[in-house]
Short mmCIF file of C-alpha atoms and ligand atoms in Angstrom, two decimals:
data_model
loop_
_atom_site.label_atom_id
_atom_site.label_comp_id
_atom_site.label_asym_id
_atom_site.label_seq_id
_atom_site.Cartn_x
_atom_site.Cartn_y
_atom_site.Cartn_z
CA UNK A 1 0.00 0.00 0.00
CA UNK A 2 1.06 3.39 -0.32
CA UNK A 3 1.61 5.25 2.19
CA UNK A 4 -0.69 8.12 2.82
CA UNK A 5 1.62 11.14 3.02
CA UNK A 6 3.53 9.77 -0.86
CA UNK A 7 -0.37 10.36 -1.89
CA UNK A 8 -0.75 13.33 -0.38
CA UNK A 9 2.71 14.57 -1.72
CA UNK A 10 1.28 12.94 -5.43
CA UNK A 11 -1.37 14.89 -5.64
CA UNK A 12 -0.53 17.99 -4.75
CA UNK A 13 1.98 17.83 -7.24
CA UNK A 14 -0.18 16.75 -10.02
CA UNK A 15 -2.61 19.87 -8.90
CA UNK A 16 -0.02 22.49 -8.81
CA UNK A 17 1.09 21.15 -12.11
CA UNK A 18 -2.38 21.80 -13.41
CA UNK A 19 -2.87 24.87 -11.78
CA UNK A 20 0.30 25.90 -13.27
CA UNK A 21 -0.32 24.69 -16.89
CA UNK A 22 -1.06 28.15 -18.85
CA UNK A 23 -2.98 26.44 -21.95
CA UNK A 24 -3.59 22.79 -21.01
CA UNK A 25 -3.56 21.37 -24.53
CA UNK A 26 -4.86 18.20 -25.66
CA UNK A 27 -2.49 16.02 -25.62
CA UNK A 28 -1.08 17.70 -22.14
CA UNK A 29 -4.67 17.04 -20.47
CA UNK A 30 -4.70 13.58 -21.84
CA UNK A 31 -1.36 12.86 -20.21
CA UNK A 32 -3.16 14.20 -16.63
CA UNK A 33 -5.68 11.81 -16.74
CA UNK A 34 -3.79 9.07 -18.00
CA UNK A 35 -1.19 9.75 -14.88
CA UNK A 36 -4.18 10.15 -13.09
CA UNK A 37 -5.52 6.90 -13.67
CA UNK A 38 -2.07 5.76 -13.00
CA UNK A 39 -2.20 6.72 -9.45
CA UNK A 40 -5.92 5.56 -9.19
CA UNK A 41 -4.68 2.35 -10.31
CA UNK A 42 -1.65 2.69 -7.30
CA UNK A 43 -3.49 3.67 -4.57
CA UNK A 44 -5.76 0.57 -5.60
CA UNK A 45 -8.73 3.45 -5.68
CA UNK A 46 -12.38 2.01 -6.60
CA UNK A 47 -13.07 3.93 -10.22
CA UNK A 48 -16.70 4.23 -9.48
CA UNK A 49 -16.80 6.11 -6.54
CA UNK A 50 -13.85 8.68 -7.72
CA UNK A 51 -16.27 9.56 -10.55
CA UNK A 52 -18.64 10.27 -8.42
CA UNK A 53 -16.74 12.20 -5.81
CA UNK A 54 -15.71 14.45 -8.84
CA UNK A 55 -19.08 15.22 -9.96
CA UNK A 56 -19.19 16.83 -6.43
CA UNK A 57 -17.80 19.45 -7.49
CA UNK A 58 -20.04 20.21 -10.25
CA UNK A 59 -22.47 22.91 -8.04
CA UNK A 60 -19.51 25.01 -7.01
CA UNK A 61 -18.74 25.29 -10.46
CA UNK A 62 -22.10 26.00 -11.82
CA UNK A 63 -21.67 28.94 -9.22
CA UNK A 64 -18.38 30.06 -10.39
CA UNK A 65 -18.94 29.86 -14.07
CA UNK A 66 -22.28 32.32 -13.83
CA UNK A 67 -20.28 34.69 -12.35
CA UNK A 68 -17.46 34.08 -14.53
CA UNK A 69 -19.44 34.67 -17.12
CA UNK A 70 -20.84 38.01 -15.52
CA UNK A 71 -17.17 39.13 -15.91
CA UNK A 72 -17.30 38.96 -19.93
CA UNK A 73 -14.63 36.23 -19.79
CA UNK A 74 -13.56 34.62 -23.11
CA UNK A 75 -15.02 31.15 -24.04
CA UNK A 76 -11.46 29.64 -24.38
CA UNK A 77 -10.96 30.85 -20.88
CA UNK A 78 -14.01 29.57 -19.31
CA UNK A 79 -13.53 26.28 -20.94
CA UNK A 80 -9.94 26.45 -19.15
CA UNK A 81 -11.10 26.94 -15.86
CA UNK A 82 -13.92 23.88 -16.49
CA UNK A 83 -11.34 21.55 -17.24
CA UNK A 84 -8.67 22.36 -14.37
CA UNK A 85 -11.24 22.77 -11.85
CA UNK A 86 -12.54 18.95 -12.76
CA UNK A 87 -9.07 17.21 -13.20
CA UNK A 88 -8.76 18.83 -9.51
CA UNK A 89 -11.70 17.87 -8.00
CA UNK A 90 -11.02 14.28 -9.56
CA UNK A 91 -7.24 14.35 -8.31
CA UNK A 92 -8.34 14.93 -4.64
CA UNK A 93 -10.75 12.91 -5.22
CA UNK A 94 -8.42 10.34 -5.42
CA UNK A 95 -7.10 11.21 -2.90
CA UNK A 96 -10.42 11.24 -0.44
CA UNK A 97 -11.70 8.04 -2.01
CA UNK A 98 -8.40 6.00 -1.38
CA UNK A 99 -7.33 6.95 1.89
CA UNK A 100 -9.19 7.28 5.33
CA UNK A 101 -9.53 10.14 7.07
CA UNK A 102 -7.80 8.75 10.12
CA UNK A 103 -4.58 7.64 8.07
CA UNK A 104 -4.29 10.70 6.03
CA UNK A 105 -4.05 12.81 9.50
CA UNK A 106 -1.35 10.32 10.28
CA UNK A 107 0.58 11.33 7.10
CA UNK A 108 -0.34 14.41 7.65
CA UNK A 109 1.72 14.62 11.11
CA UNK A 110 4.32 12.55 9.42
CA UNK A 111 4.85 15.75 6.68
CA UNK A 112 5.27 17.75 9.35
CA UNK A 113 1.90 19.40 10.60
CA UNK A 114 1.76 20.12 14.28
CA UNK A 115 0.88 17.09 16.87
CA UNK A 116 -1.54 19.92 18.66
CA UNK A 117 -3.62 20.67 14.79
CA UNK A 118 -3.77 16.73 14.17
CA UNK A 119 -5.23 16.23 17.79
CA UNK A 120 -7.78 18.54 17.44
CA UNK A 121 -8.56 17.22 13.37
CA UNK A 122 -8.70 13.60 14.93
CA UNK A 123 -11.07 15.29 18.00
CA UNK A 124 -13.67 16.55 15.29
CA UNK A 125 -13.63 13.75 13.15
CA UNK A 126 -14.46 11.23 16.19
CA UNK A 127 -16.84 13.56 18.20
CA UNK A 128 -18.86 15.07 15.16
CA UNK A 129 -21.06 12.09 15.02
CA UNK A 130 -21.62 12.16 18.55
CA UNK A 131 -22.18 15.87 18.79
CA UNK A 132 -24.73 15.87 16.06
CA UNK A 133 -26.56 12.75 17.52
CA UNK A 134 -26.85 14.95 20.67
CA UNK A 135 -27.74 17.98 18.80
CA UNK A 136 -30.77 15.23 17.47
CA UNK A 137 -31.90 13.95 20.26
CA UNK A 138 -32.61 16.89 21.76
CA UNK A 139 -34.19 18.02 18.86
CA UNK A 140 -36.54 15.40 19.00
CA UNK A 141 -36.89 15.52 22.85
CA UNK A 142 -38.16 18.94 22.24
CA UNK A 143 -40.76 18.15 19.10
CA UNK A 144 -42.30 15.53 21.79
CA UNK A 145 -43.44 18.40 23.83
CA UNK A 146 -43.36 20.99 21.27
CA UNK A 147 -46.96 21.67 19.37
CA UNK A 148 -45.93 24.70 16.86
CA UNK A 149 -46.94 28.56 17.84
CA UNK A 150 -45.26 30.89 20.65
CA UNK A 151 -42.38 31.33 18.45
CA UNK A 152 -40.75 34.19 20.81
CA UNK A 153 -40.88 31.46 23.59
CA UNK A 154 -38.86 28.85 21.15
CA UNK A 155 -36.20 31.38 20.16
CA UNK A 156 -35.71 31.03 24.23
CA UNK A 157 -35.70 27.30 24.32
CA UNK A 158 -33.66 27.36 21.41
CA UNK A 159 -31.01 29.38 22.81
CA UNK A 160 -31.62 26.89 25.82
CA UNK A 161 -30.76 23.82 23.66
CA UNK A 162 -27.93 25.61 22.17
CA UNK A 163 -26.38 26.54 25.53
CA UNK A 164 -26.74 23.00 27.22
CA UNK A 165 -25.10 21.57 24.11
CA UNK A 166 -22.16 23.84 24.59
CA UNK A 167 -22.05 23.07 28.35
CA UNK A 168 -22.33 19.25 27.68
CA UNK A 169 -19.70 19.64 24.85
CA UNK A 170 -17.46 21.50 27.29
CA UNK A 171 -17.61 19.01 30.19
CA UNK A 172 -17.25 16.10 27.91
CA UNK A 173 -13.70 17.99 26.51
CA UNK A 174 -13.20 18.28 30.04
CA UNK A 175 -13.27 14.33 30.76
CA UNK A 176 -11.40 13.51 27.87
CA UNK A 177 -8.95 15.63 28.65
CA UNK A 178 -8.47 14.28 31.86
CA UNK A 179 -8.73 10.45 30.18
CA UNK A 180 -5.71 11.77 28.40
CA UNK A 181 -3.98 13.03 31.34
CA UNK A 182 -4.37 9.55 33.12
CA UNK A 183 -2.85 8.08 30.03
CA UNK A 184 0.48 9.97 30.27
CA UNK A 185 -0.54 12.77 27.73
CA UNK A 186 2.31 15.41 27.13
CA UNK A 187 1.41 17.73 24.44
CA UNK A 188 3.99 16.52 22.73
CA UNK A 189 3.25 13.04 20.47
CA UNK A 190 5.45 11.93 18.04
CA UNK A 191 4.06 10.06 14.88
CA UNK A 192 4.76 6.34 14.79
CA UNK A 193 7.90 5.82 12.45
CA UNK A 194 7.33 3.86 9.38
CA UNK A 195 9.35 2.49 6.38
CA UNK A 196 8.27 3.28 2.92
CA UNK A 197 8.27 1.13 -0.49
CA UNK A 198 9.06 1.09 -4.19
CA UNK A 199 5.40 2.02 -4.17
CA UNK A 200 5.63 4.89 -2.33
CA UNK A 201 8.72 6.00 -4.53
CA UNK A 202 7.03 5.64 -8.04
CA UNK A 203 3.95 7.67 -6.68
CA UNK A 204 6.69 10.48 -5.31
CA UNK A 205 8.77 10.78 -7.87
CA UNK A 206 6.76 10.50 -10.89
CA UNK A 207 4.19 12.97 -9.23
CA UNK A 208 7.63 15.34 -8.99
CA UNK A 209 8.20 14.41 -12.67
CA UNK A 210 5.04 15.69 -13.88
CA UNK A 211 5.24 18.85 -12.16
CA UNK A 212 9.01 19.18 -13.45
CA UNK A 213 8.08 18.46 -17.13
CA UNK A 214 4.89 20.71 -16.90
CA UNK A 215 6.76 23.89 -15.08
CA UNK A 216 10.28 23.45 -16.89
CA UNK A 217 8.20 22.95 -20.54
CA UNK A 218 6.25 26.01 -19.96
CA UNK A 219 7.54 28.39 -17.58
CA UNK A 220 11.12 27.83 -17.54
CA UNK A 221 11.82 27.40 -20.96
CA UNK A 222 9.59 30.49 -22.19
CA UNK A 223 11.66 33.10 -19.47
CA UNK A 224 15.11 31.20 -21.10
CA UNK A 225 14.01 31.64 -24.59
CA UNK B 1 1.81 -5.18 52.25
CA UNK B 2 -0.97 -2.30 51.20
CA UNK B 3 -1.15 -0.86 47.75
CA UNK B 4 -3.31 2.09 48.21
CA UNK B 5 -3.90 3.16 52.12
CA UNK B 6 -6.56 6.19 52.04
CA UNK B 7 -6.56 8.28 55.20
CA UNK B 8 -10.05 10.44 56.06
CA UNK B 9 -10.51 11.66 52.71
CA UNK B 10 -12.52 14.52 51.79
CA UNK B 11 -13.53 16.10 48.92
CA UNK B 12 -16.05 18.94 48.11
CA UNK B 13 -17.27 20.19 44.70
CA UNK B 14 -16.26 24.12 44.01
CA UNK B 15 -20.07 24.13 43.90
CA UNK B 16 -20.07 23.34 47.19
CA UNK B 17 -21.39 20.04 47.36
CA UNK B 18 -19.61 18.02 50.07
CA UNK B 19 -19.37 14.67 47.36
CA UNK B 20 -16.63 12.73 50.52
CA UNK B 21 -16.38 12.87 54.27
CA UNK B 22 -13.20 11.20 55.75
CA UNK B 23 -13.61 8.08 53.82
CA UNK B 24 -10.02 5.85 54.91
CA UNK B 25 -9.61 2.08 53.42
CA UNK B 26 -6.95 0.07 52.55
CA UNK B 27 -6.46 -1.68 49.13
CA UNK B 28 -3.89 -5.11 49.11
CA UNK B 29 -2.33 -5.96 46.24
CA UNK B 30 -4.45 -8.62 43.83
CA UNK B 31 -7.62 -7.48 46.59
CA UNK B 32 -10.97 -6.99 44.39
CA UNK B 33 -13.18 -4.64 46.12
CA UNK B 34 -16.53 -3.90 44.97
CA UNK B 35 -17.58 -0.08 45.79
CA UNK B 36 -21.29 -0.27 46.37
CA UNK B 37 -23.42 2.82 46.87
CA UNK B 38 -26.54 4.67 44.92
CA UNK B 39 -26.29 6.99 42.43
CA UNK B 40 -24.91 10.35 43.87
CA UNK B 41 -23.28 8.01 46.72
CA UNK B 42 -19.59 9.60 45.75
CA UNK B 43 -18.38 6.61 43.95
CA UNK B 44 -17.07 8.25 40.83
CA UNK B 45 -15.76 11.08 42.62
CA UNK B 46 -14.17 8.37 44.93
CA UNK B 47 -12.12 6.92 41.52
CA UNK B 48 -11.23 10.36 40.63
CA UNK B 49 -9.83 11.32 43.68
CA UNK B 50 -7.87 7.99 43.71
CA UNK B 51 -6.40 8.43 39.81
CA UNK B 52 -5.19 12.04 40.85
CA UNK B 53 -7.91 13.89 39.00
CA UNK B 54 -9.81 15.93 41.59
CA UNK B 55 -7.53 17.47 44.49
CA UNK B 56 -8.91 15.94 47.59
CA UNK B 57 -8.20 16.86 51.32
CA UNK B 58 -6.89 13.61 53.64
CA UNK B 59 -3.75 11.27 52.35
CA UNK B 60 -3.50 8.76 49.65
CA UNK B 61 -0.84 6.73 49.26
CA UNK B 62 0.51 4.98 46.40
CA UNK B 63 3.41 2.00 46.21
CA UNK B 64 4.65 3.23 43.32
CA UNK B 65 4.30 5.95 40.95
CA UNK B 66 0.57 6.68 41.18
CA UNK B 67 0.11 7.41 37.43
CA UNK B 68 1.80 4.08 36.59
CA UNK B 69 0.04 1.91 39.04
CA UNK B 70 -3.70 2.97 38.79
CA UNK B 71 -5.53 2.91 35.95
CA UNK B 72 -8.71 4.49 35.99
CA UNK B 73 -11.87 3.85 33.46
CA UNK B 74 -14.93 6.31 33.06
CA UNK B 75 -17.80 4.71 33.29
CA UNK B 76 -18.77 6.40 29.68
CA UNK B 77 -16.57 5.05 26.72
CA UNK B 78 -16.68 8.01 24.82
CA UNK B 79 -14.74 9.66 27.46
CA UNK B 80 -12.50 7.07 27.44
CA UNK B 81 -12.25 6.22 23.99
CA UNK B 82 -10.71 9.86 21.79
CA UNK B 83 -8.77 8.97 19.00
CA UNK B 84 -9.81 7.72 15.92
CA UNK B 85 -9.36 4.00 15.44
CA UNK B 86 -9.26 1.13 18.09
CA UNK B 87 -5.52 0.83 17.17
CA UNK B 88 -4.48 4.67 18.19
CA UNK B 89 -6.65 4.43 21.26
CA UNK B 90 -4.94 1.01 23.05
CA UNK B 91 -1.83 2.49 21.88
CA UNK B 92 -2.16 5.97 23.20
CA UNK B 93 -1.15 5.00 27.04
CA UNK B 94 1.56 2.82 26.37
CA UNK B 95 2.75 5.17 23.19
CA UNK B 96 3.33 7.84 26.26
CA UNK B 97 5.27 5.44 28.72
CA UNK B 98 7.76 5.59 26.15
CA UNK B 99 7.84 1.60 24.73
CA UNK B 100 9.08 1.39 21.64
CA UNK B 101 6.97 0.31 18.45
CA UNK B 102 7.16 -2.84 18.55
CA UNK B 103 6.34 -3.06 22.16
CA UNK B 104 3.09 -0.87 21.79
CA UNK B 105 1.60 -3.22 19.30
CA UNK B 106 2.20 -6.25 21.18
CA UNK B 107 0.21 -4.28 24.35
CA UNK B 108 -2.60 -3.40 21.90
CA UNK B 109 -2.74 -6.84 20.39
CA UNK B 110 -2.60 -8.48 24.18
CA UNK B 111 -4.89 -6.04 25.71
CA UNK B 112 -7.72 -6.33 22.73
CA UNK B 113 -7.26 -10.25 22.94
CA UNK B 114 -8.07 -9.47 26.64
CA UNK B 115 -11.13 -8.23 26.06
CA UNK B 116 -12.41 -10.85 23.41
CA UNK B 117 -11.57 -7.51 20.50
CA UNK B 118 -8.86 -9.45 18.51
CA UNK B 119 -8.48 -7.91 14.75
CA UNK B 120 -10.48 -4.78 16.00
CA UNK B 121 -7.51 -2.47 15.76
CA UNK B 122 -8.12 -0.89 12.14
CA UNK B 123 -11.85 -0.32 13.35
CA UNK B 124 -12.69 3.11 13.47
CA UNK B 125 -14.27 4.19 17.24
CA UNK B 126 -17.23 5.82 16.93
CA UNK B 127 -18.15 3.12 14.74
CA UNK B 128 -18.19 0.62 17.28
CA UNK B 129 -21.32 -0.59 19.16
CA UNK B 130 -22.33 0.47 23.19
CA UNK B 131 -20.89 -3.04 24.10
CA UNK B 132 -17.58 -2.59 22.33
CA UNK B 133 -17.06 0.47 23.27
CA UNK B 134 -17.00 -0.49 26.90
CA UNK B 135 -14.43 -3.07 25.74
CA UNK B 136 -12.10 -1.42 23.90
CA UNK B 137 -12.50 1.66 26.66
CA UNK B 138 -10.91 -1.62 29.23
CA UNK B 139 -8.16 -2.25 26.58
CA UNK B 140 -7.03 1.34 26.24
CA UNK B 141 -6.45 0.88 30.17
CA UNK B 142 -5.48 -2.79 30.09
CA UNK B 143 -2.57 -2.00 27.38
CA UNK B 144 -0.74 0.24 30.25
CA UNK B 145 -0.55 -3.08 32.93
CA UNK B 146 -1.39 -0.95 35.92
CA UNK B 147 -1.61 -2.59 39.13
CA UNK B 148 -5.24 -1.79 40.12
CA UNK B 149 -7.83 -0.96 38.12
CA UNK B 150 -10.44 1.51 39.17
CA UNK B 151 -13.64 0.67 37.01
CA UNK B 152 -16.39 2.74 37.00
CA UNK B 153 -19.74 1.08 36.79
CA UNK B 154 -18.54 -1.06 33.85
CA UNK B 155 -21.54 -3.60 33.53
CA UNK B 156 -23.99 -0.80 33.56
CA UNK B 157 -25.95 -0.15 30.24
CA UNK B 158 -24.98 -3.45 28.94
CA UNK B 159 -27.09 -6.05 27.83
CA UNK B 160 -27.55 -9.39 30.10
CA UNK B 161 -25.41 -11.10 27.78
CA UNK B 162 -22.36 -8.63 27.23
CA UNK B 163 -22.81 -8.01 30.99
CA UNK B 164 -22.23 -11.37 31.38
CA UNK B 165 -19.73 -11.74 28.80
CA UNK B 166 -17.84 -8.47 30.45
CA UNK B 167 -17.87 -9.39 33.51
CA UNK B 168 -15.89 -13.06 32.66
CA UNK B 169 -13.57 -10.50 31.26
CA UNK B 170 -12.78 -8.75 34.35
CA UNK B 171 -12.41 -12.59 36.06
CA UNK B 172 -9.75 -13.10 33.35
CA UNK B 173 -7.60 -9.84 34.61
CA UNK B 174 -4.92 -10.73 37.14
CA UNK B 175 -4.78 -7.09 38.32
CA UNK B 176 -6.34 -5.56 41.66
CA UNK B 177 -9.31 -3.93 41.12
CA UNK B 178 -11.92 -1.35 42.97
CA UNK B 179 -14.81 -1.33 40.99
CA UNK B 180 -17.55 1.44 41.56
CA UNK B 181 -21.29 -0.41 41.18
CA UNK B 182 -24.64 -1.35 42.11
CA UNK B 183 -24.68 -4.53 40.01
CA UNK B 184 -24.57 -7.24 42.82
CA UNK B 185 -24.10 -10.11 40.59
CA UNK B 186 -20.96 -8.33 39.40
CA UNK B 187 -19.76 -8.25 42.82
CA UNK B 188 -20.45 -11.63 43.79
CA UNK B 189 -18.26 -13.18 40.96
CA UNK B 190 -15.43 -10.68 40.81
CA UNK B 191 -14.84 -9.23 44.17
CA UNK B 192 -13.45 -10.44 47.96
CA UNK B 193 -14.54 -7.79 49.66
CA UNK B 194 -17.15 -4.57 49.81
CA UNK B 195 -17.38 -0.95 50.48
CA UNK B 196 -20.37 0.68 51.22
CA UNK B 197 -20.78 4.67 50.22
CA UNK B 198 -24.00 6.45 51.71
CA UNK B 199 -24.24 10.41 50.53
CA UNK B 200 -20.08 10.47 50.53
CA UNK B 201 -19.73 8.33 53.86
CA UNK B 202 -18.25 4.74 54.24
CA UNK B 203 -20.81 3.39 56.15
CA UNK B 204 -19.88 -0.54 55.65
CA UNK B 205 -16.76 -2.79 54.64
CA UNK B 206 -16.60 -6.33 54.94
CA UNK B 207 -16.27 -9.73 52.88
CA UNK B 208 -18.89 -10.72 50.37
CA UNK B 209 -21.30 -12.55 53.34
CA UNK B 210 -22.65 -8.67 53.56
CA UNK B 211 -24.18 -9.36 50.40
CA UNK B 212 -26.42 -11.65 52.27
CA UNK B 213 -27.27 -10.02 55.18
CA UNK B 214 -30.52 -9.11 53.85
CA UNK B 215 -31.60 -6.84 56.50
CA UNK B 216 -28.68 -4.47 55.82
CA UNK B 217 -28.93 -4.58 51.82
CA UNK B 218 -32.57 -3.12 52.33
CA UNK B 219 -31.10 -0.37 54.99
CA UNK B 220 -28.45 0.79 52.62
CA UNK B 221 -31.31 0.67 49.43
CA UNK B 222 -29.09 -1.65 47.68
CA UNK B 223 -31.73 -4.14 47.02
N1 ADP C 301 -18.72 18.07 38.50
C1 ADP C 301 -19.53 18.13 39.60
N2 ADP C 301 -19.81 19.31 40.16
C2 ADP C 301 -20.60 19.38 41.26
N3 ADP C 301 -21.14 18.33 41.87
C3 ADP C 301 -20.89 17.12 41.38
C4 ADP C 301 -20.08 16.94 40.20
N4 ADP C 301 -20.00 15.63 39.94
C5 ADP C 301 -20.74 15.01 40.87
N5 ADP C 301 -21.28 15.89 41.75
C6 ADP C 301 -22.10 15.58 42.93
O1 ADP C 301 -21.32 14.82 43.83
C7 ADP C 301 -22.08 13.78 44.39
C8 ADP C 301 -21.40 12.45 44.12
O2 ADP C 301 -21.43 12.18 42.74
P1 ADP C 301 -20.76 10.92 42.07
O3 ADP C 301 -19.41 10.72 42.64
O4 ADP C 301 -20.85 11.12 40.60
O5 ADP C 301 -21.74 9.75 42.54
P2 ADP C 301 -21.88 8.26 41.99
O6 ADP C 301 -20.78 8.01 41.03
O7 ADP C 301 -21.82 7.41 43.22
O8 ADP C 301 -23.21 8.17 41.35
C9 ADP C 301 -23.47 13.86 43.77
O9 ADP C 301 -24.31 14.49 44.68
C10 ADP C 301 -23.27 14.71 42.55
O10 ADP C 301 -24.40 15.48 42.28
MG1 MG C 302 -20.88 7.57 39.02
#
């Protein structure tokens, strides 16, 4: 398997090569997605759900493009942004699709990103269930003894329900933080240290390639010429 | 030779509620001692006092580094249980005594296989069901080999069968325990010996034969 930060590393790479490309031409956007497919095929990605995760995207853009248009931008230009905007939203998307949230944090702290920021990434991701589910029940506790009207009353309870899910949030931060205290916590937690494979190499380095080719094709060679 | 000796031991809320009033006991080592009292008795705040959390008036004394020899359990696993997969969570305690890698995942894999969770370490925690939780929360605990554990309430919410299969589990640990409940059957199979809170006071200690005294059971609401 690959490890998560070489993904992470990959496609970031392959984004800021896009992002960098001036014209994208065919045969340049054909190589993307072929190297993309590359990489979906090495991080063992299932195809069906990266297509879908893409077409996520597609309301942002919707959004963007009427105001792009708005702007009197050129057709050519518009087209442009269509195509990097979906070869990004499918690069991260296999990215997301691949690799678990938990394990990308990991590689995450392994690149470098602060053992306080991953804690508190790792916090929301295992208490946002729970906090919603609270948020719920309390909903519904309410609608049991709620029959519509006296809306100036329910802004009250509302601010009620908002308040006692702060204070339950708060005390429950407070516990933890005392269950981590009792385990020896000390701010400071080093990442587990792991050994990477050819794998992780070929995803690295040809990522770096792409990038390399794209910016030394384009950029480079135009401010040497 | 005593583990834990606790000497009049008070402890008040900054509220202001008066939760212990010179409570003094002695724990032996390997002793399982089943703290019985009703809710709002002071048993939790009893545990917490003993792991170091709250900052109690009276002595407690530890053989042995106090962080190293207790291990504490909240009675809810989502306190307990913080990080993201089984695997991080186990690993967390004895990731900050310090072991090296390789040591850490032999704890995890022990301490799950402990607690009948073998394989569950790539299983993300919130995830899990009620009855795993409380399993995995044991592990996380189990994985540090303290000396005593100090369980809090740990059959309760369960149903009859993981309560039964739980408390087998806590037969199967070789460690001293005190073990905050009002689940009689627990204490019957697992302990030697009972404590009795009533509104922050030890009112009773004695071997299991209390159990049967039925007269006293009914005094102290237990039954
Ligand atoms: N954080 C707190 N602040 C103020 N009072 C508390 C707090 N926690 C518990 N208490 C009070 O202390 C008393 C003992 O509580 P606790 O130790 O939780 O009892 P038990 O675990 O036996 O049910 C109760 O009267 C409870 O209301
Ligand atoms: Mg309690």
């Amino acid at each position: 398997m690959v490890r998560p930060e070489s993904r992470v590393i990959a496609i970031f790479c392959l984004i800021l090569a896009v992002a960098l490309d001036p014209a994208l031409p065919w045969w340049r956007g054909a190589l993307y997605l072929l190297y993309l497919a590359g990489l979906i095929r090495l991080f063992q990605a299932p195809l069906l759900r990266v297509c879908k995760r893409t077409l996520l995207v597609l309301p942002f853009l919707l959004v963007v493009l009427v105001f792009a248009a708005w702007s009197a931008a050129s057709p050519e230009r518009l087209f442009l942004l269509v195509q990097k905007a979906l070869l990004s939203a499918a690069a991260l998307a296999v990215l997301g699709v691949g690799t678990d949230f938990p394990s990308l944090l990991k590689g995450l702290h392994r690149l470098g990103l602060p053992s306080m920021l991953v804690m508190m990434l790792s916090f929301m991701y295992r208490y946002l269930d729970l906090l919603l589910g609270e948020a719920k029940r309390m909903e519904i506790a309410r609608n049991q003894r709620y029959f519509g009207g006296g809306y100036l009353r329910q802004l009250r309870v509302l601010g009620n329900m908002i308040g006692s899910l702060f204070l339950r949030t708060y005390e429950r931060g407070e516990r933890i933080y005392q269950a981590m205290i009792l385990r020896g916590y000390s701010a400071e937690a080093k990442p587990e240290t792991v050994t990477y494979g050819l794998v992780d190499k070929i995803a690295v380095f040809s990522a770096l390639g792409v990038l390399v080719f794209v910016v030394g094709t384009e950029h480079l060679w135009r401010l040497w010429s | 030779m005593a583990l834990v000796v606790v000497d009049k031991l008070s402890y008040r809320y900054p509220d202001g509620r008066q939760a212990l009033s010179e409570v003094s006991f002695v724990i032996r080592r390997g002793e399982r001692i089943g703290l019985l009292g009703l809710n709002g008795a002071g048993k939790s705040t009893l545990l917490l006092c003993l792991a170091g959390v709250l900052k109690p008036e009276g002595r407690i004394s530890v053989d042995g580094d106090r962080r190293r020899t207790l291990g504490l359990v909240f009675q809810d696993p989502n306190d307990q249980l913080f990080m993201t997969t089984v695997y991080d969570d186990v690993a967390f305690g004895p990731q900050n005594l310090g072991l090296t890698t390789d040591d850490v995942r032999s704890r995890v894999k022990q301490a799950l296989q402990l607690v009948d969770a073998a394989g569950y370490e790539e299983r993300l925690t919130h995830h899990l069901s009620f009855g795993e939780k409380k399993r995995v929360a044991l592990a996380t605990v189990l994985a540090m080999q303290p000396e005593l554990l100090l369980l809090d309430e740990p059959t309760s919410n369960l149903d009859p069968k993981r309560r039964r299969e739980f408390i087998k589990i806590i037969q199967n640990t070789r460690q001293a325990a005190l073990i905050a409940t009002h689940d009689l059957d627990l204490v019957r199979q697992v302990c030697d010996r009972v404590l009795i809170l009533q509104a922050g006071r030890l009112v009773v200690e004695g071997g299991l034969a209390l159990l049967d005294d039925l007269d006293l059971m009914r005094r102290m609401e237990l039954i």
